[in-house]
Structure formats: structure tokens, C-alpha cells
Amino acid sequence: MTVPPPPPGGRKWKVAVLGATGAVGQTFIRLLANHPWFELSEVAASQRSAGKRYTDAARWLEGEMPPVVANMQVVSCDPSEVKATIVFSALDSGVAGDIEEAFAKAGKIVLSNARNFRMAPDVPLVIPEVNADHLGLIDRQRVERGWTGAIVTNANCAATVAAVALAPLHQRYGLDKLFLTTMQAVSGAGYPGVASLDILGNVIPYIADEEPKLEREIRKLLGRLEDGAIVNGSFEVSAQTNRVAVEHGHTVCIAASFHDHPTPDQALAALREWKGDESTFSLPSRPEHPIAVTHSADRPQPRRDVDAGAGMTVTVGRVREDPILDLRMVALGHNMIRGAAGGSVLNAELLAVTGRLPAA
Ligand SMILES: NC(=O)c1ccc[n+]([C@@H]2O[C@H](COP(=O)([O-])OP(=O)(O)OC[C@H]3O[C@@H](n4cnc5c(N)ncnc54)[C@H](OP(=O)(O)O)[C@@H]3O)[C@@H](O)[C@H]2O)c1
């Protein structure tokens, strides 16, 4: 087992989780409980939970609750009640906008999972291996909004899976047209989420607001930072999203054409060779392989592949010629880890190695 690198600067940063009682909040807690650079020191949620012990406020969903959090008192999501400068937000999007803004105004670095700020022109939407340089938007954000804090977002869970799988191909061959069809796990809807009688043995061909989110976020994720602004990827994209009876793991069926028309063998080589941005190589949550290529005819599958790279690897398979466009393929990633809490923790690690966190 490799020993994780010590925190840059030598001391761990104290961090808080907002929305700590929800599905993504709990994943944050599992990932932060033994993190080599961050120490979970506070948990916050709604007034329904504030004042309670965490163990009484949260319905713990998976495995054992880490002892470090069980007796913490949940505080409300008010910047004057949270001491940590670094806060991970797993807040419901209905409330995330105002709360995250208040934290950034109070000088906190907010790592958000919510959709509210993702498309703001001065807010980075980051997958570190794909677009680490987009963090440069923070300088513009601070000037334009007049705050010393920052908001850094990670993308919609299905957009994240698609963007990781497509980044090596877009970088080498230039995406032109893109069709995405998703099969998304129930955990993507939070807890209690979709009613069991609606989803058991069923497929629901609608997820509210998901298709436009995918279509706009993937163009920003695969865009370029130029003169302090993101130039979106200029490709056309059409998305269809479905909720399926799978616990964790979003599957994305991709059909795409490219300006330089790669063959399936060229695409496979690009996917295998891609290591992602160099600045991520020493990050503790970065998987050794951001993309794993499978050659099995019947994979990737959520049951077999969702935990690849501790939930941070996107597995890509069925790379083949498309009779209408150039290529088709299937990508799978863990929506709660790579697509949510794990992605946010990786973003915070990137802030740390690029000197963008205050001293611990
Ligand atoms: N699930 C995924 O795969 C996924 C992936 C990417 C992004 N996201 C995004 O991540 C966020 C969290 O999703 P989730 O699935 O974890 O949802 P969830 O299970 O419904 O959890 C929502 C959290 O928000 C808190 N909250 C609700 N109203 C609040 C208020 N008025 N003030 C303060 N806190 C409040 C809840 O606290 P109480 O328990 O006290 O009510 C709970 O901790 C959402 O924005 C979602 O879109 C989710």
C-alpha cells in the first residue's frame, strides 16, 4: 500500500461539511474521516437537524458511521456558526445558492456539489484531471464579487462521467457532435429520493432538469480558459436521461463525431494513454488511472465496475465504430464518489497543491 503524501505545509486543514446529514454529505464524511490532508471538525445541516448529535440527526445509509462524527453536534448552515475556513457543500440546491454565497462572503472556501453556481462565468466548474487550469477563475471571482472567499463547483454526476471519458478524445481529435444517453442510479436522487414503488423493476425516462444540465455543463467542463473566461467547447450535444433501478453508478452511452475522425483503435489508445493534468499526480484522492478501459464485451456494469479506483475511476468499454457518427462507447462512474463528494475532495486537494488554501 502506498503511503499518502503529507499535507502541503505540514498541517492538516480543518474542514466542515454543509448538508452533512444527506446522501452526499454522508459520502463526504466517509471520505474525510481518515483523510491525510483534511480533518473533519464540524457538520452542519438544516434547522431540523441543528442542535442534535450527528448520530441522532442523520439516517446513516452505508456501513458504519465513522466514530469521529457520531457525537458531533450538528450546527446550522450559518457562517458565524462554522469555524473552518474550508467547507464542503452537499446542500440541496433549493437552499445552496444563498448559503454558499454567505459563506464565500464570510471569507470561506466553498467546494460545492450543488447546481446553483456551476454555470456562473466567474465560478470554476472543475474535474482536476480534465480542466485544472479553470481554477484560475477564482481571481476574477474575488475581484468581481468583492469577497476573499471562493466558490469552486463540481459538475452534475452524469456530466462528470461523460466528461472524463471524452476528455482524452476531445483533446486529441476535437469533438463535433455528441449524443449522450444515461442510465442513472437511484442514489443520484438523494435520500429518500425516488419512491421504491416507482423504481423497483422499472425505468423512468425523466429526471427533472437533468438533460439541460448535462448539455450545458459538459461544454463548460471541456472548454478552455482564455483571458480570464471560459470558452465553452464548440461541439453540439444532445442528452437523454433515465433513472434505473441501480443503487450506485451512472452509465452513459455515448455516440460522437470528431473533427479528426479517430478510428476505434486510435480512440482506445488515446483513452489508455491519458493520464490527466500533471498537477493532479500527487493528489491523495486521484486514482492511479482516472480512466480504465475494459475490453469485455458486456462491461462496464455498475455491479462489477462502480468501485474501480475506490469510486474515482471512470470505466470505459464497448468502444466501436458508429454507423452514423464516428464512435460509440459506454462509460460508467460512481455518482456519489467521482460524481459528487470524491470530486469535491479532489478539487480541494488541487487547491491545496496549487497554493490556493490559506495556511492550516
Ligand atoms: N446524489 C448524487 O449522486 C449527487 C451527485 C452530484 C451532486 N449532487 C448534489 O448534491 C446536493 C446534495 O444531494 P443529496 O443527494 O445528498 O441530497 P439529500 O440527501 O436530500 O441531502 C440534502 C442535505 O441538505 C440539507 N438541507 C436541506 N434543506 C436545508 C436548509 N434549509 N438549510 C440547511 N440545510 C438544508 C439536508 O439537511 P437535513 O437532513 O437537516 O434536512 C441534507 O443534509 C444536491 O445539490 C445535489 O443536486 C448529488
mmCIF file of N, CA and C in Angstrom, residues 162-257:
data_model
loop_
_atom_site.group_PDB
_atom_site.id
_atom_site.type_symbol
_atom_site.label_atom_id
_atom_site.label_comp_id
_atom_site.label_asym_id
_atom_site.label_seq_id
_atom_site.Cartn_x
_atom_site.Cartn_y
_atom_site.Cartn_z
ATOM 1 N N ALA A 162 -19.297 11.512 -18.216
ATOM 2 C CA ALA A 162 -19.132 11.722 -19.661
ATOM 3 C C ALA A 162 -17.895 12.567 -19.958
ATOM 4 N N ALA A 163 -17.664 13.596 -19.148
ATOM 5 C CA ALA A 163 -16.534 14.499 -19.427
ATOM 6 C C ALA A 163 -15.194 13.794 -19.236
ATOM 7 N N VAL A 164 -15.088 12.962 -18.204
ATOM 8 C CA VAL A 164 -13.824 12.233 -18.008
ATOM 9 C C VAL A 164 -13.591 11.305 -19.204
ATOM 10 N N ALA A 165 -14.636 10.573 -19.609
ATOM 11 C CA ALA A 165 -14.471 9.614 -20.719
ATOM 12 C C ALA A 165 -14.140 10.317 -22.033
ATOM 13 N N LEU A 166 -14.660 11.523 -22.219
ATOM 14 C CA LEU A 166 -14.478 12.205 -23.511
ATOM 15 C C LEU A 166 -13.258 13.114 -23.557
ATOM 16 N N ALA A 167 -12.732 13.495 -22.395
ATOM 17 C CA ALA A 167 -11.624 14.469 -22.389
ATOM 18 C C ALA A 167 -10.442 14.026 -23.268
ATOM 19 N N PRO A 168 -9.963 12.770 -23.144
ATOM 20 C CA PRO A 168 -8.799 12.396 -23.972
ATOM 21 C C PRO A 168 -9.102 12.470 -25.464
ATOM 22 N N LEU A 169 -10.348 12.189 -25.832
ATOM 23 C CA LEU A 169 -10.713 12.166 -27.258
ATOM 24 C C LEU A 169 -10.916 13.588 -27.769
ATOM 25 N N HIS A 170 -11.540 14.419 -26.928
ATOM 26 C CA HIS A 170 -11.738 15.818 -27.329
ATOM 27 C C HIS A 170 -10.390 16.522 -27.471
ATOM 28 N N GLN A 171 -9.481 16.251 -26.504
ATOM 29 C CA GLN A 171 -8.162 16.912 -26.547
ATOM 30 C C GLN A 171 -7.391 16.506 -27.810
ATOM 31 N N ARG A 172 -7.528 15.264 -28.243
ATOM 32 C CA ARG A 172 -6.740 14.802 -29.390
ATOM 33 C C ARG A 172 -7.452 14.982 -30.730
ATOM 34 N N TYR A 173 -8.790 14.804 -30.745
ATOM 35 C CA TYR A 173 -9.483 14.750 -32.036
ATOM 36 C C TYR A 173 -10.553 15.822 -32.232
ATOM 37 N N GLY A 174 -10.906 16.561 -31.163
ATOM 38 C CA GLY A 174 -11.870 17.662 -31.294
ATOM 39 C C GLY A 174 -13.309 17.195 -31.481
ATOM 40 N N LEU A 175 -14.088 17.213 -30.419
ATOM 41 C CA LEU A 175 -15.498 16.787 -30.521
ATOM 42 C C LEU A 175 -16.262 17.700 -31.470
ATOM 43 N N ASP A 176 -17.168 17.097 -32.232
ATOM 44 C CA ASP A 176 -18.005 17.877 -33.139
ATOM 45 C C ASP A 176 -19.482 17.718 -32.764
ATOM 46 N N LYS A 177 -19.965 16.464 -32.733
ATOM 47 C CA LYS A 177 -21.358 16.206 -32.340
ATOM 48 C C LYS A 177 -21.376 15.097 -31.296
ATOM 49 N N LEU A 178 -22.316 15.240 -30.336
ATOM 50 C CA LEU A 178 -22.299 14.316 -29.199
ATOM 51 C C LEU A 178 -23.718 13.956 -28.787
ATOM 52 N N PHE A 179 -23.989 12.663 -28.715
ATOM 53 C CA PHE A 179 -25.262 12.188 -28.141
ATOM 54 C C PHE A 179 -24.948 11.413 -26.867
ATOM 55 N N LEU A 180 -25.664 11.738 -25.791
ATOM 56 C CA LEU A 180 -25.474 11.066 -24.510
ATOM 57 C C LEU A 180 -26.813 10.471 -24.076
ATOM 58 N N THR A 181 -26.789 9.198 -23.693
ATOM 59 C CA THR A 181 -27.992 8.578 -23.117
ATOM 60 C C THR A 181 -27.583 7.957 -21.797
ATOM 61 N N THR A 182 -28.229 8.379 -20.715
ATOM 62 C CA THR A 182 -27.775 7.909 -19.400
ATOM 63 C C THR A 182 -28.726 6.891 -18.802
ATOM 64 N N MET A 183 -28.140 6.053 -17.917
ATOM 65 C CA MET A 183 -28.918 5.170 -17.034
ATOM 66 C C MET A 183 -28.392 5.473 -15.643
ATOM 67 N N GLN A 184 -29.166 6.230 -14.861
ATOM 68 C CA GLN A 184 -28.647 6.819 -13.624
ATOM 69 C C GLN A 184 -29.212 6.122 -12.382
ATOM 70 N N ALA A 185 -28.302 5.903 -11.424
ATOM 71 C CA ALA A 185 -28.638 5.172 -10.207
ATOM 72 C C ALA A 185 -29.598 5.961 -9.323
ATOM 73 N N VAL A 186 -30.316 5.241 -8.467
ATOM 74 C CA VAL A 186 -31.273 5.911 -7.574
ATOM 75 C C VAL A 186 -30.577 6.802 -6.535
ATOM 76 N N SER A 187 -29.360 6.456 -6.140
ATOM 77 C CA SER A 187 -28.689 7.291 -5.127
ATOM 78 C C SER A 187 -28.418 8.703 -5.649
ATOM 79 N N GLY A 188 -28.475 8.874 -6.943
ATOM 80 C CA GLY A 188 -28.319 10.211 -7.525
ATOM 81 C C GLY A 188 -29.445 11.155 -7.142
ATOM 82 N N ALA A 189 -30.548 10.601 -6.658
ATOM 83 C CA ALA A 189 -31.685 11.447 -6.263
ATOM 84 C C ALA A 189 -31.678 11.734 -4.769
ATOM 85 N N GLY A 190 -30.590 11.407 -4.071
ATOM 86 C CA GLY A 190 -30.510 11.691 -2.631
ATOM 87 C C GLY A 190 -31.330 10.708 -1.822
ATOM 88 N N TYR A 191 -31.530 11.043 -0.533
ATOM 89 C CA TYR A 191 -32.302 10.161 0.336
ATOM 90 C C TYR A 191 -33.466 10.934 0.936
ATOM 91 N N PRO A 192 -34.712 10.430 0.974
ATOM 92 C CA PRO A 192 -35.150 9.110 0.497
ATOM 93 C C PRO A 192 -35.276 9.018 -1.022
ATOM 94 N N GLY A 193 -35.200 10.111 -1.734
ATOM 95 C CA GLY A 193 -35.112 10.064 -3.198
ATOM 96 C C GLY A 193 -36.359 9.526 -3.877
ATOM 97 N N VAL A 194 -36.152 8.633 -4.847
ATOM 98 C CA VAL A 194 -37.264 8.112 -5.649
ATOM 99 C C VAL A 194 -38.010 7.059 -4.827
ATOM 100 N N ALA A 195 -39.344 7.096 -4.842
ATOM 101 C CA ALA A 195 -40.124 6.104 -4.089
ATOM 102 C C ALA A 195 -39.856 4.704 -4.634
ATOM 103 N N SER A 196 -39.718 3.717 -3.743
ATOM 104 C CA SER A 196 -39.370 2.363 -4.193
ATOM 105 C C SER A 196 -40.422 1.815 -5.164
ATOM 106 N N LEU A 197 -41.691 2.120 -4.943
ATOM 107 C CA LEU A 197 -42.721 1.587 -5.849
ATOM 108 C C LEU A 197 -42.652 2.217 -7.239
ATOM 109 N N ASP A 198 -42.010 3.364 -7.345
ATOM 110 C CA ASP A 198 -41.833 3.965 -8.672
ATOM 111 C C ASP A 198 -40.669 3.332 -9.442
ATOM 112 N N ILE A 199 -39.652 2.855 -8.720
ATOM 113 C CA ILE A 199 -38.422 2.488 -9.440
ATOM 114 C C ILE A 199 -38.139 0.984 -9.477
ATOM 115 N N LEU A 200 -38.646 0.213 -8.492
ATOM 116 C CA LEU A 200 -38.326 -1.222 -8.494
ATOM 117 C C LEU A 200 -38.850 -1.874 -9.772
ATOM 118 N N GLY A 201 -37.971 -2.598 -10.487
ATOM 119 C CA GLY A 201 -38.373 -3.254 -11.733
ATOM 120 C C GLY A 201 -38.780 -2.276 -12.816
ATOM 121 N N ASN A 202 -38.213 -1.073 -12.764
ATOM 122 C CA ASN A 202 -38.731 -0.042 -13.678
ATOM 123 C C ASN A 202 -37.610 0.842 -14.224
ATOM 124 N N VAL A 203 -37.928 1.588 -15.257
ATOM 125 C CA VAL A 203 -37.044 2.629 -15.798
ATOM 126 C C VAL A 203 -37.900 3.882 -15.952
ATOM 127 N N ILE A 204 -37.400 5.004 -15.460
ATOM 128 C CA ILE A 204 -38.162 6.256 -15.569
ATOM 129 C C ILE A 204 -37.415 7.182 -16.537
ATOM 130 N N PRO A 205 -38.032 7.475 -17.686
ATOM 131 C CA PRO A 205 -37.277 8.210 -18.729
ATOM 132 C C PRO A 205 -37.286 9.718 -18.521
ATOM 133 N N TYR A 206 -37.199 10.153 -17.261
ATOM 134 C CA TYR A 206 -37.220 11.594 -16.985
ATOM 135 C C TYR A 206 -36.552 11.862 -15.647
ATOM 136 N N ILE A 207 -35.617 12.795 -15.632
ATOM 137 C CA ILE A 207 -35.024 13.289 -14.386
ATOM 138 C C ILE A 207 -35.086 14.803 -14.506
ATOM 139 N N ALA A 208 -35.789 15.424 -13.578
ATOM 140 C CA ALA A 208 -36.083 16.860 -13.721
ATOM 141 C C ALA A 208 -34.813 17.668 -13.959
ATOM 142 N N ASP A 209 -34.807 18.476 -14.987
ATOM 143 C CA ASP A 209 -33.743 19.435 -15.328
ATOM 144 C C ASP A 209 -32.394 18.790 -15.655
ATOM 145 N N GLU A 210 -32.346 17.450 -15.732
ATOM 146 C CA GLU A 210 -31.051 16.775 -15.892
ATOM 147 C C GLU A 210 -30.477 16.955 -17.308
ATOM 148 N N GLU A 211 -31.340 16.875 -18.318
ATOM 149 C CA GLU A 211 -30.810 16.923 -19.687
ATOM 150 C C GLU A 211 -30.164 18.272 -19.999
ATOM 151 N N PRO A 212 -30.847 19.404 -19.699
ATOM 152 C CA PRO A 212 -30.166 20.688 -19.946
ATOM 153 C C PRO A 212 -28.880 20.843 -19.126
ATOM 154 N N LYS A 213 -28.885 20.305 -17.876
ATOM 155 C CA LYS A 213 -27.664 20.404 -17.053
ATOM 156 C C LYS A 213 -26.504 19.706 -17.747
ATOM 157 N N LEU A 214 -26.769 18.504 -18.230
ATOM 158 C CA LEU A 214 -25.710 17.739 -18.895
ATOM 159 C C LEU A 214 -25.207 18.492 -20.126
ATOM 160 N N GLU A 215 -26.159 18.997 -20.899
ATOM 161 C CA GLU A 215 -25.790 19.639 -22.172
ATOM 162 C C GLU A 215 -24.969 20.904 -21.948
ATOM 163 N N ARG A 216 -25.302 21.684 -20.898
ATOM 164 C CA ARG A 216 -24.524 22.919 -20.728
ATOM 165 C C ARG A 216 -23.225 22.662 -19.959
ATOM 166 N N GLU A 217 -23.274 21.752 -18.961
ATOM 167 C CA GLU A 217 -22.075 21.592 -18.127
ATOM 168 C C GLU A 217 -20.933 20.928 -18.890
ATOM 169 N N ILE A 218 -21.244 19.982 -19.773
ATOM 170 C CA ILE A 218 -20.140 19.286 -20.455
ATOM 171 C C ILE A 218 -19.390 20.246 -21.384
ATOM 172 N N ARG A 219 -20.084 21.243 -21.907
ATOM 173 C CA ARG A 219 -19.414 22.209 -22.790
ATOM 174 C C ARG A 219 -18.503 23.136 -21.976
ATOM 175 N N LYS A 220 -18.916 23.449 -20.740
ATOM 176 C CA LYS A 220 -18.023 24.263 -19.893
ATOM 177 C C LYS A 220 -16.833 23.408 -19.407
ATOM 178 N N LEU A 221 -17.124 22.183 -19.000
ATOM 179 C CA LEU A 221 -16.045 21.314 -18.492
ATOM 180 C C LEU A 221 -14.953 21.100 -19.533
ATOM 181 N N LEU A 222 -15.369 20.934 -20.794
ATOM 182 C CA LEU A 222 -14.390 20.660 -21.859
ATOM 183 C C LEU A 222 -13.993 21.940 -22.594
ATOM 184 N N GLY A 223 -14.332 23.080 -21.993
ATOM 185 C CA GLY A 223 -13.952 24.364 -22.581
ATOM 186 C C GLY A 223 -12.530 24.758 -22.194
ATOM 187 N N ARG A 224 -12.098 25.931 -22.718
ATOM 188 C CA ARG A 224 -10.736 26.430 -22.455
ATOM 189 C C ARG A 224 -10.800 27.720 -21.672
ATOM 190 N N LEU A 225 -9.829 27.893 -20.763
ATOM 191 C CA LEU A 225 -9.707 29.174 -20.057
ATOM 192 C C LEU A 225 -8.847 30.101 -20.917
ATOM 193 N N GLU A 226 -9.448 31.226 -21.332
ATOM 194 C CA GLU A 226 -8.705 32.195 -22.155
ATOM 195 C C GLU A 226 -8.959 33.589 -21.629
ATOM 196 N N ASP A 227 -7.915 34.314 -21.277
ATOM 197 C CA ASP A 227 -8.053 35.696 -20.789
ATOM 198 C C ASP A 227 -9.095 35.812 -19.675
ATOM 199 N N GLY A 228 -9.033 34.908 -18.715
ATOM 200 C CA GLY A 228 -9.915 35.008 -17.553
ATOM 201 C C GLY A 228 -11.358 34.607 -17.805
ATOM 202 N N ALA A 229 -11.633 33.942 -18.944
ATOM 203 C CA ALA A 229 -13.006 33.493 -19.210
ATOM 204 C C ALA A 229 -12.971 32.093 -19.824
ATOM 205 N N ILE A 230 -14.060 31.353 -19.614
ATOM 206 C CA ILE A 230 -14.133 30.018 -20.217
ATOM 207 C C ILE A 230 -14.765 30.134 -21.600
ATOM 208 N N VAL A 231 -14.066 29.581 -22.581
ATOM 209 C CA VAL A 231 -14.647 29.454 -23.916
ATOM 210 C C VAL A 231 -15.197 28.032 -23.990
ATOM 211 N N ASN A 232 -16.513 27.914 -24.012
ATOM 212 C CA ASN A 232 -17.129 26.583 -23.991
ATOM 213 C C ASN A 232 -16.684 25.745 -25.185
ATOM 214 N N GLY A 233 -16.659 24.418 -25.003
ATOM 215 C CA GLY A 233 -16.423 23.522 -26.127
ATOM 216 C C GLY A 233 -17.463 23.830 -27.205
ATOM 217 N N SER A 234 -17.031 23.867 -28.482
ATOM 218 C CA SER A 234 -17.948 24.357 -29.522
ATOM 219 C C SER A 234 -18.773 23.227 -30.150
ATOM 220 N N PHE A 235 -18.709 22.040 -29.561
ATOM 221 C CA PHE A 235 -19.456 20.914 -30.142
ATOM 222 C C PHE A 235 -20.951 21.013 -29.820
ATOM 223 N N GLU A 236 -21.755 20.285 -30.612
ATOM 224 C CA GLU A 236 -23.206 20.209 -30.341
ATOM 225 C C GLU A 236 -23.453 18.988 -29.472
ATOM 226 N N VAL A 237 -24.423 19.088 -28.556
ATOM 227 C CA VAL A 237 -24.677 17.958 -27.664
ATOM 228 C C VAL A 237 -26.167 17.785 -27.421
ATOM 229 N N SER A 238 -26.588 16.522 -27.418
ATOM 230 C CA SER A 238 -27.991 16.179 -27.148
ATOM 231 C C SER A 238 -27.987 15.071 -26.105
ATOM 232 N N ALA A 239 -28.740 15.265 -25.001
ATOM 233 C CA ALA A 239 -28.711 14.281 -23.905
ATOM 234 C C ALA A 239 -30.107 13.753 -23.615
ATOM 235 N N GLN A 240 -30.185 12.464 -23.317
ATOM 236 C CA GLN A 240 -31.423 11.867 -22.797
ATOM 237 C C GLN A 240 -31.071 11.160 -21.501
ATOM 238 N N THR A 241 -31.871 11.366 -20.453
ATOM 239 C CA THR A 241 -31.505 10.824 -19.138
ATOM 240 C C THR A 241 -32.622 9.926 -18.603
ATOM 241 N N ASN A 242 -32.199 8.841 -17.965
ATOM 242 C CA ASN A 242 -33.150 7.861 -17.423
ATOM 243 C C ASN A 242 -32.744 7.465 -16.019
ATOM 244 N N ARG A 243 -33.719 7.282 -15.160
ATOM 245 C CA ARG A 243 -33.451 6.740 -13.813
ATOM 246 C C ARG A 243 -33.715 5.233 -13.863
ATOM 247 N N VAL A 244 -32.749 4.440 -13.385
ATOM 248 C CA VAL A 244 -32.891 2.980 -13.430
ATOM 249 C C VAL A 244 -32.710 2.402 -12.027
ATOM 250 N N ALA A 245 -33.125 1.151 -11.858
ATOM 251 C CA ALA A 245 -33.121 0.520 -10.534
ATOM 252 C C ALA A 245 -31.734 -0.025 -10.192
ATOM 253 N N VAL A 246 -30.771 0.889 -10.098
ATOM 254 C CA VAL A 246 -29.385 0.565 -9.739
ATOM 255 C C VAL A 246 -29.069 1.405 -8.511
ATOM 256 N N GLU A 247 -28.320 0.827 -7.548
ATOM 257 C CA GLU A 247 -28.062 1.587 -6.313
ATOM 258 C C GLU A 247 -27.081 2.744 -6.563
ATOM 259 N N HIS A 248 -25.861 2.416 -6.998
ATOM 260 C CA HIS A 248 -24.849 3.442 -7.283
ATOM 261 C C HIS A 248 -24.263 3.198 -8.667
ATOM 262 N N GLY A 249 -23.919 4.271 -9.373
ATOM 263 C CA GLY A 249 -23.218 4.144 -10.655
ATOM 264 C C GLY A 249 -24.083 4.634 -11.794
ATOM 265 N N HIS A 250 -23.610 5.704 -12.439
ATOM 266 C CA HIS A 250 -24.305 6.215 -13.617
ATOM 267 C C HIS A 250 -23.600 5.677 -14.863
ATOM 268 N N THR A 251 -24.394 5.094 -15.750
ATOM 269 C CA THR A 251 -23.883 4.585 -17.029
ATOM 270 C C THR A 251 -24.267 5.594 -18.111
ATOM 271 N N VAL A 252 -23.303 5.903 -18.983
ATOM 272 C CA VAL A 252 -23.590 6.861 -20.066
ATOM 273 C C VAL A 252 -23.221 6.204 -21.400
ATOM 274 N N CYS A 253 -24.214 6.048 -22.272
ATOM 275 C CA CYS A 253 -23.960 5.550 -23.636
ATOM 276 C C CYS A 253 -23.676 6.769 -24.504
ATOM 277 N N ILE A 254 -22.535 6.715 -25.180
ATOM 278 C CA ILE A 254 -22.031 7.890 -25.898
ATOM 279 C C ILE A 254 -21.925 7.567 -27.392
ATOM 280 N N ALA A 255 -22.407 8.469 -28.231
ATOM 281 C CA ALA A 255 -22.115 8.396 -29.676
ATOM 282 C C ALA A 255 -21.592 9.771 -30.067
ATOM 283 N N ALA A 256 -20.476 9.797 -30.811
ATOM 284 C CA ALA A 256 -19.849 11.095 -31.055
ATOM 285 C C ALA A 256 -19.145 11.120 -32.403
ATOM 286 N N SER A 257 -19.096 12.333 -32.969
ATOM 287 C CA SER A 257 -18.228 12.545 -34.135
ATOM 288 C C SER A 257 -17.184 13.589 -33.759
#
